[in-house]
Tab-separated table of C-alpha atoms and ligand atoms in Angstrom:
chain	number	residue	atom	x	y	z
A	7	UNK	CA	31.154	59.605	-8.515
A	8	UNK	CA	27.851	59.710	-6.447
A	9	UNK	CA	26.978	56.399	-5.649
A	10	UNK	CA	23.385	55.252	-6.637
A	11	UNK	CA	20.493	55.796	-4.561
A	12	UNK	CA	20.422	52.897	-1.711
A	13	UNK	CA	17.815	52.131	1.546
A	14	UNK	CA	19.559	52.250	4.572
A	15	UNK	CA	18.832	49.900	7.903
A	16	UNK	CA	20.745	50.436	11.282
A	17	UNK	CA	19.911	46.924	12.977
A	18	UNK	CA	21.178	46.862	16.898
A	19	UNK	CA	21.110	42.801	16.975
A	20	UNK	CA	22.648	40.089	15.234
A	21	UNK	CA	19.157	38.728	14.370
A	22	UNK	CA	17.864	41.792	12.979
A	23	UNK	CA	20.245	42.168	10.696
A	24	UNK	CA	20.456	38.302	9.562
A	25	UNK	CA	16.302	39.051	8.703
A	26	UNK	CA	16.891	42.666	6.978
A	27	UNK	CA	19.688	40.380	4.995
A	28	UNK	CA	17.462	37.690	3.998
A	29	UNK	CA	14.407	40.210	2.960
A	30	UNK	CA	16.631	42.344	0.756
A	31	UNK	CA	17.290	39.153	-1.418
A	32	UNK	CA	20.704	39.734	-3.206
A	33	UNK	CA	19.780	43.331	-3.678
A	34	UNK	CA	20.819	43.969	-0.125
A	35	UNK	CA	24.180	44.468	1.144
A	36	UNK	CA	26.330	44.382	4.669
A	37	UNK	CA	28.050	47.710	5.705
A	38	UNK	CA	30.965	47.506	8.207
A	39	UNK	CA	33.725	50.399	8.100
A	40	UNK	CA	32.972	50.912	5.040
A	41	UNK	CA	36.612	51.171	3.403
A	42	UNK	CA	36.297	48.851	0.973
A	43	UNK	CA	32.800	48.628	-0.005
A	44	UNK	CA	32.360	52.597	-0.590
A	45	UNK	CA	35.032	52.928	-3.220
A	46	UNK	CA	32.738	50.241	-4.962
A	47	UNK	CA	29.930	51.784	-4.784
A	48	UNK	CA	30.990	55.159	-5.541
A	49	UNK	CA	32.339	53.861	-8.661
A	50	UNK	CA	29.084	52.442	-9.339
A	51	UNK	CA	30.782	48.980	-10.110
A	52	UNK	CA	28.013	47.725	-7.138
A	53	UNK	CA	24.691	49.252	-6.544
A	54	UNK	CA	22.753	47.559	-4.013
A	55	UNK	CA	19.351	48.635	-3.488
A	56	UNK	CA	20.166	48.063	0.210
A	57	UNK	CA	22.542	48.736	3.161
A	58	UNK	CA	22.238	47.077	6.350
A	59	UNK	CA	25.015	49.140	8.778
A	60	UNK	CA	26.209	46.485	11.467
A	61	UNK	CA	27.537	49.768	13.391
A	62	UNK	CA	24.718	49.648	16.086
A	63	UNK	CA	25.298	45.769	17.099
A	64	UNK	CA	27.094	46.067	20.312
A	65	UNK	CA	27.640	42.295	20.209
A	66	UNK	CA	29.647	42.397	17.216
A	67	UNK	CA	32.699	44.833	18.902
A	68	UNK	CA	35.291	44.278	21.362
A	69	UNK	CA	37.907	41.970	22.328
A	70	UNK	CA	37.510	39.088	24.797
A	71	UNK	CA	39.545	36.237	26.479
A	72	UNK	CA	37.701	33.549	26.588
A	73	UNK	CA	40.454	31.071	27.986
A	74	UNK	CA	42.351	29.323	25.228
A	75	UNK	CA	41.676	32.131	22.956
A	76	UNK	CA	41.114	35.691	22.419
A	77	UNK	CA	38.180	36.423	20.624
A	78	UNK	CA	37.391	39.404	18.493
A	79	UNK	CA	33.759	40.677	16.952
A	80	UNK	CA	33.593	41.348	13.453
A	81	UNK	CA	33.259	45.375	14.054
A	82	UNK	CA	36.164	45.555	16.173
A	83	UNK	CA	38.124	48.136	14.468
A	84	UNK	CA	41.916	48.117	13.395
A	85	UNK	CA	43.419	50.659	15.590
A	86	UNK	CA	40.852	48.877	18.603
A	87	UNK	CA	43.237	45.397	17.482
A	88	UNK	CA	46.515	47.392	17.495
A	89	UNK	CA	45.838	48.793	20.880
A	90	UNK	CA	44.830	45.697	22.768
A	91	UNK	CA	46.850	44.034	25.208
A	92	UNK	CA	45.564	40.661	25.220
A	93	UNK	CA	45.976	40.449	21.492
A	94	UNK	CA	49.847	42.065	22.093
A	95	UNK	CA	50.436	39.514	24.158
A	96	UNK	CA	48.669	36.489	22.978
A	97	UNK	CA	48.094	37.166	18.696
A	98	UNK	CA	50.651	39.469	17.956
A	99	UNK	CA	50.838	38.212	14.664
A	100	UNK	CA	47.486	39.952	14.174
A	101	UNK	CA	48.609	43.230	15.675
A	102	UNK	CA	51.537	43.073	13.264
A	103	UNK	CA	50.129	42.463	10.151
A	104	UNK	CA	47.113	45.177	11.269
A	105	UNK	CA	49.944	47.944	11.890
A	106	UNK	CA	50.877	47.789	8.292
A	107	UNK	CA	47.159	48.168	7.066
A	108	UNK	CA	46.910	51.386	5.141
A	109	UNK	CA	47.118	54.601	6.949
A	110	UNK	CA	45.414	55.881	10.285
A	111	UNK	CA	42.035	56.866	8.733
A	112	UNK	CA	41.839	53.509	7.083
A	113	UNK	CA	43.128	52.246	10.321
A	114	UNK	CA	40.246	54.017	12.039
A	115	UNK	CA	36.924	52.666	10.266
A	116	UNK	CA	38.063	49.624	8.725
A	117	UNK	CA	36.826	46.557	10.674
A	118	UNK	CA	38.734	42.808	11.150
A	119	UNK	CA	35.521	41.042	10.354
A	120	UNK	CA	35.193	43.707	6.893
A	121	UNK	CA	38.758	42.634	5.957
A	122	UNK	CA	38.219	38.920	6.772
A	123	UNK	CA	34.571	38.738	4.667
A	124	UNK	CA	36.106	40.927	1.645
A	125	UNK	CA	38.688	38.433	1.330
A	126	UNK	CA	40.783	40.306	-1.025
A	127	UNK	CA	44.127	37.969	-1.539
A	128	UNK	CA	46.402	41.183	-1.503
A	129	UNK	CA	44.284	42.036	1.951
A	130	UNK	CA	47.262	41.895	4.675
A	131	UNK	CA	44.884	39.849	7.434
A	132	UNK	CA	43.935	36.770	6.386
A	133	UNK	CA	47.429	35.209	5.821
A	134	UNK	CA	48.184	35.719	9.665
A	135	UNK	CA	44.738	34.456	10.332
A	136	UNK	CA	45.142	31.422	8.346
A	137	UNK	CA	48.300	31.059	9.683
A	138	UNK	CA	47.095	30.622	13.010
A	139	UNK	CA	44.223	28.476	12.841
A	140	UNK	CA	41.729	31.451	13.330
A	141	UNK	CA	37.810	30.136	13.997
A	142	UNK	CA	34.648	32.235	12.214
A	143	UNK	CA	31.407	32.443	13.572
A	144	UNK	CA	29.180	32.812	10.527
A	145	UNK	CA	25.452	33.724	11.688
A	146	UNK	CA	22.499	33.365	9.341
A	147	UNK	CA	18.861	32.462	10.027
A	148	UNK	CA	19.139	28.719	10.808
A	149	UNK	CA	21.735	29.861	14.003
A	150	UNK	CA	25.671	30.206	14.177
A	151	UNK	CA	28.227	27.917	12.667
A	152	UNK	CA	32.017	28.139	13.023
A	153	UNK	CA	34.328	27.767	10.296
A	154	UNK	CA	38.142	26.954	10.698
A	155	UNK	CA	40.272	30.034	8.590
A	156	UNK	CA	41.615	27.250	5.923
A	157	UNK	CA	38.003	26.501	5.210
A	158	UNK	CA	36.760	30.419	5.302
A	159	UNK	CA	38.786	31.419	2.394
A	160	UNK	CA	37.117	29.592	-1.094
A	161	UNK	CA	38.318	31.908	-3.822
A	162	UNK	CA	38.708	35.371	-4.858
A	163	UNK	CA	36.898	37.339	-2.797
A	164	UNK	CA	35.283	34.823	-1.818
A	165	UNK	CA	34.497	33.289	1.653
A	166	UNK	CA	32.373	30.494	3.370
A	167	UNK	CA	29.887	33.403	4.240
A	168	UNK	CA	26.433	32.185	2.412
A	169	UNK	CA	24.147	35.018	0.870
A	170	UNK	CA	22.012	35.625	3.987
A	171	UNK	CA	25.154	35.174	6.582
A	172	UNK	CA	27.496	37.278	9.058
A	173	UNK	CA	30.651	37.099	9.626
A	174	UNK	CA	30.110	37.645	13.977
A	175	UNK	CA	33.501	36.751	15.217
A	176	UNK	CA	36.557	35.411	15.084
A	177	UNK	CA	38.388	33.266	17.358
A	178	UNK	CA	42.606	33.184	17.771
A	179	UNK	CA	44.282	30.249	19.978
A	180	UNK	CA	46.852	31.917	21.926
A	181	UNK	CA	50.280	31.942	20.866
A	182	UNK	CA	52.037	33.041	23.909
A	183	UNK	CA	55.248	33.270	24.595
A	184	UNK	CA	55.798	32.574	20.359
A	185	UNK	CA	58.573	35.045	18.352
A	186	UNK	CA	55.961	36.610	15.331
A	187	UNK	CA	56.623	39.128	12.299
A	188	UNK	CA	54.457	39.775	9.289
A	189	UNK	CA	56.763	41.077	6.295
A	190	UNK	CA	54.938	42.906	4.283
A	191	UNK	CA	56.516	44.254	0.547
A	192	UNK	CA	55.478	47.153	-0.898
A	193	UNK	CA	56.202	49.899	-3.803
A	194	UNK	CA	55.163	52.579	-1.352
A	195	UNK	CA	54.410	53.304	2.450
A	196	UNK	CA	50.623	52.426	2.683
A	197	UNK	CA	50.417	50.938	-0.080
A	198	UNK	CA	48.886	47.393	-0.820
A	199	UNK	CA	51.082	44.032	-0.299
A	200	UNK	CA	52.430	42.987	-3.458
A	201	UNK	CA	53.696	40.490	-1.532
A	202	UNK	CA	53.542	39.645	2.586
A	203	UNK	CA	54.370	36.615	4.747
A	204	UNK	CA	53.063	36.351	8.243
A	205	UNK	CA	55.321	34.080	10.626
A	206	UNK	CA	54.607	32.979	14.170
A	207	UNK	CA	57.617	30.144	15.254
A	208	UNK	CA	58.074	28.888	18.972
A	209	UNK	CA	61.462	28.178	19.360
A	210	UNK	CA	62.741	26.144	22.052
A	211	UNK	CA	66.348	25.791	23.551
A	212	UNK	CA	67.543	27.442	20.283
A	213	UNK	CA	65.235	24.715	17.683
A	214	UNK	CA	62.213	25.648	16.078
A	215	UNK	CA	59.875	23.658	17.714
A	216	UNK	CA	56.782	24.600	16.001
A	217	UNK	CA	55.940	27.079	13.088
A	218	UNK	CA	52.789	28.976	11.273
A	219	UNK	CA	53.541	30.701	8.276
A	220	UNK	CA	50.998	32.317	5.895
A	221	UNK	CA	51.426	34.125	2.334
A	222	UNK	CA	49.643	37.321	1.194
A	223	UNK	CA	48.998	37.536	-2.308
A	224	UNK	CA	50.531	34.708	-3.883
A	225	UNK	CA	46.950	33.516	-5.290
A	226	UNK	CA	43.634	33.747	-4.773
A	227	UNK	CA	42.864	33.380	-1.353
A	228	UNK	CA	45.284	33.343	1.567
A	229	UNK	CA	48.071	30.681	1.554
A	230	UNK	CA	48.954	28.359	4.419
A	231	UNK	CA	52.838	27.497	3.083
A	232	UNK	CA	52.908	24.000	4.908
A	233	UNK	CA	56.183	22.855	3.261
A	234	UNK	CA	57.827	25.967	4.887
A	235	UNK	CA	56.506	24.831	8.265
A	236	UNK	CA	57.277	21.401	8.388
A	237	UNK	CA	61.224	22.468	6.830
A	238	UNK	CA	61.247	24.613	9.907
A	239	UNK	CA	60.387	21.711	12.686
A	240	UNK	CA	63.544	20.409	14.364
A	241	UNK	CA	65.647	23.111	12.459
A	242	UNK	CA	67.881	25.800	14.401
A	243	UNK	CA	67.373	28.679	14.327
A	244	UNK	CA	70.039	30.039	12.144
A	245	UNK	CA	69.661	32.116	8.977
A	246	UNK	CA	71.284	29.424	6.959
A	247	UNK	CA	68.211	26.737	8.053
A	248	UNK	CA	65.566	29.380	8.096
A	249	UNK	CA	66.687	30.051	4.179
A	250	UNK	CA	66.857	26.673	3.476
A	251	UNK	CA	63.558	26.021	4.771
A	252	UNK	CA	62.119	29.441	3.012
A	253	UNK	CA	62.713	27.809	-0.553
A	254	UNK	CA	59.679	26.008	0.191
A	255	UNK	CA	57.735	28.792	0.168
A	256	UNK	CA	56.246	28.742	-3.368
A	257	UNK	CA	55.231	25.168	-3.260
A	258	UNK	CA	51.221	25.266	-3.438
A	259	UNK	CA	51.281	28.898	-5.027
A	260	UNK	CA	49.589	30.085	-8.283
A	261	UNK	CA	51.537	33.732	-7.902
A	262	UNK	CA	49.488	36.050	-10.240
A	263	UNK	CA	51.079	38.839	-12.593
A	264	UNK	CA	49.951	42.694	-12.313
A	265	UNK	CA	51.074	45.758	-12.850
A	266	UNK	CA	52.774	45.773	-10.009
A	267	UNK	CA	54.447	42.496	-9.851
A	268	UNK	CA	55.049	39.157	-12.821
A	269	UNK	CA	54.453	36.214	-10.887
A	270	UNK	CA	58.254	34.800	-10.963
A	271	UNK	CA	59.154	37.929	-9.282
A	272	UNK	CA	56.198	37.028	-6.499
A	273	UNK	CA	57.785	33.564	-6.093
A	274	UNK	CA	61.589	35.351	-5.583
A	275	UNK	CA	59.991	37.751	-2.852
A	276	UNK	CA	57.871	35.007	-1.160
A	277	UNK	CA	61.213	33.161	-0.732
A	278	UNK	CA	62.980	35.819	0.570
A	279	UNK	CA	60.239	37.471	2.751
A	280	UNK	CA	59.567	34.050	4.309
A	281	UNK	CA	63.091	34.086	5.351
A	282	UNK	CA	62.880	37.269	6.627
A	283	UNK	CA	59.994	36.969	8.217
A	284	UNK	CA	60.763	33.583	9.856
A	285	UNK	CA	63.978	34.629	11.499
A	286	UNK	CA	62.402	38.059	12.556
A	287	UNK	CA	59.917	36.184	14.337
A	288	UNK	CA	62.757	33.671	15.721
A	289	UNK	CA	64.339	36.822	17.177
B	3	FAD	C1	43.115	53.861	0.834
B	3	FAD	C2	42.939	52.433	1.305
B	3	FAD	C3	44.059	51.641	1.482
B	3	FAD	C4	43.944	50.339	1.934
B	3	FAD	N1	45.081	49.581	2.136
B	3	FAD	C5	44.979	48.340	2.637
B	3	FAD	C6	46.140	47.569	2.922
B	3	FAD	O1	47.280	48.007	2.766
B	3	FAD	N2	45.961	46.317	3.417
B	3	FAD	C7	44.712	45.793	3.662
B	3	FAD	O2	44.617	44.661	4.122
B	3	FAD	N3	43.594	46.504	3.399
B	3	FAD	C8	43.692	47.758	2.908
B	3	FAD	N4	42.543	48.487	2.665
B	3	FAD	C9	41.214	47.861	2.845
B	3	FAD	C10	40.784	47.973	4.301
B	3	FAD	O3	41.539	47.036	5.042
B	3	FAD	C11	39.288	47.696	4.484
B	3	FAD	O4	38.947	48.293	5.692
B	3	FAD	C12	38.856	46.278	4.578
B	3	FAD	O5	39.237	45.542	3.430
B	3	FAD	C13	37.339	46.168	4.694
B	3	FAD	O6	36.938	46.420	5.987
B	3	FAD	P1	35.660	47.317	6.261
B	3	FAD	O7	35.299	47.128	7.697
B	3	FAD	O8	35.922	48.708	5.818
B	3	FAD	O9	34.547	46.576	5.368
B	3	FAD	P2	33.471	47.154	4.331
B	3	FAD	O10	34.154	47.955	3.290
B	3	FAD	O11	32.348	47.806	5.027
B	3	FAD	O12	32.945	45.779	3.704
B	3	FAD	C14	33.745	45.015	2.851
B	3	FAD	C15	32.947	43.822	2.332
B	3	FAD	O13	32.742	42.871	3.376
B	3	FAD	C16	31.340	42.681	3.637
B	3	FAD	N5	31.226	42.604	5.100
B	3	FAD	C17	31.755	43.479	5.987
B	3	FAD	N6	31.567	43.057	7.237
B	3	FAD	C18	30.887	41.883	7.150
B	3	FAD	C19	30.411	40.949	8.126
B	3	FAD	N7	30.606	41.123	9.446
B	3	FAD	N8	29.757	39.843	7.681
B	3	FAD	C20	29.580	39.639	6.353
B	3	FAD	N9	30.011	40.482	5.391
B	3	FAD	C21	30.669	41.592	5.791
B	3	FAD	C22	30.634	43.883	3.005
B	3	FAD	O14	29.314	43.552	2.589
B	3	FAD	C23	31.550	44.184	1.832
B	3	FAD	O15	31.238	43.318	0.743
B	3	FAD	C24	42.643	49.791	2.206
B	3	FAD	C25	41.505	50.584	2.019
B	3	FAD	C26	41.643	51.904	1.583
B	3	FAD	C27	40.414	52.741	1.408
């Protein structure tokens, strides 16, 4: 279908586009790559009145090191993320879980910052950004605010961003020198997570030392599994602890049921997975 007639604005600063935002009232609506918003509209289940294209915001793309961190703008696109050394070497979590993100075209337009303000619980970022303590800066008319990842994601699809707000950047600690995997399950190459665990452990002298793990689609936001992680501390890294410490991994859950999956069968493959995903990560 055609989607319905919509005004269009190309703003080429952060502030223009935070006024545009406000103006158009709820009628208006952020465009980033575009991959998830123009299926909506072109099946006419949104039809905002307007479209305000971040595209032309140079501020909002690229990838920086800022010391502790690595900092990425909201437009930076996936295969930008996959390609990027200081991410490979300091989030590879991220690059991980991006590298199973649909195909190459998807790969191509979508955006980190789209993925992250769509919030879609079956959306394969947000677990490893949760995971690792990820910061948003949220701009709106009254200035920037960060928000911490565990307090970003509120519900289904939804996300700390207010009505007249952008999602700018987001901020990664660095992980280096940390064993990561993201373990994504699917029914087909490409195809959504039905279920996905993202694991970054530092293991020391043979003993996990510290771990982040982070569940994909096991409710309605993102899912920090905290009673994996703290099984994990002081553990070695065997597959026998790293199992033991997995059964954790539905504790805190609310799995739902689909066509795809039932629930129980979620909570059996967030068990495994974590394992899996835990000692892949462990090396
Ligand atoms: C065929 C196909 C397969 C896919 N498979 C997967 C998959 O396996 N795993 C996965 O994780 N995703 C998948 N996706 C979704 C893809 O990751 C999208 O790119 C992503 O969800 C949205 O990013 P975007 O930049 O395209 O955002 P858009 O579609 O442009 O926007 C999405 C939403 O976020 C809002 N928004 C965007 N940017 C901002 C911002 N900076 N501030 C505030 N609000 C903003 C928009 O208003 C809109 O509501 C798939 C998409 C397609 C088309």
């Amino acid at each position: 279908m055609i989607p319905a007639k919509f005004d269009y604005v190309k703003p080429s600063s952060v502030e223009e586009a935070v006024t545009a935002l406000a103006e158009g009232g709820e009628d208006a609506k952020i465009i980033a790559g575009g991959q998830s918003l123009l299926p909506v509209l072109r099946l006419r289940l949104a039809a905002p009145s307007l479209l305000i294209d971040l595209g032309g915001i140079a501020e909002l793309k690229g990838i920086r090191d800022d010391g502790d961190g690595i900092v990425v703008g909201a437009m930076t696109p996936y295969f930008e993320v996959i390609a990027d050394n200081l991410l490979q070497e300091h989030v590879a979590l991220l690059v991980q879980a991006t590298q199973t993100v649909a195909d190459n075209q998807v790969r191509h337009r979508g955006t980190l910052g789209g993925a992250l303000a769509h919030a879609d619980p079956a959306g394969d970022l947000g677990a490893p950004a949760l995971a690792l303590d990820a910061q948003m800066t949220i701009a709106g008319a009254s200035g920037r605010r960060t928000v911490t990842a565990a307090d970003f994601f509120v519900d289904y699809f939804t996300t700390a961003i207010g009505e007249a707000e952008i999602l700018t950047e987001i901020r990664f600690p660095k992980y280096t020198g940390w064993g990561s995997h993201y373990e994504k399950f699917n029914r087909t190459a490409q195809a959504w997570s039905m279920c996905a665990v993202a694991a970054a452990v530092r293991v020391d002298g043979g003993t996990i030392a510290e771990a982040r793990v982070g569940l994909t689609n096991m409710g309605t936001t993102p899912i920090r599994a905290t009673a994996v992680e703290q099984a994990l501390v002081g553990q070695p890294a065997t597959a026998d602890a790293v199992r033991a410490a997995a059964e954790h991994a539905t504790e805190g859950t609310a799995a739902p049921s689909d066509a795809d999956a039932a629930s129980d069968y979620r909570e059996h493959l967030a068990k495994v997975l974590t394992g899996r995903a835990v000692l892949a990560a462990a090396g």
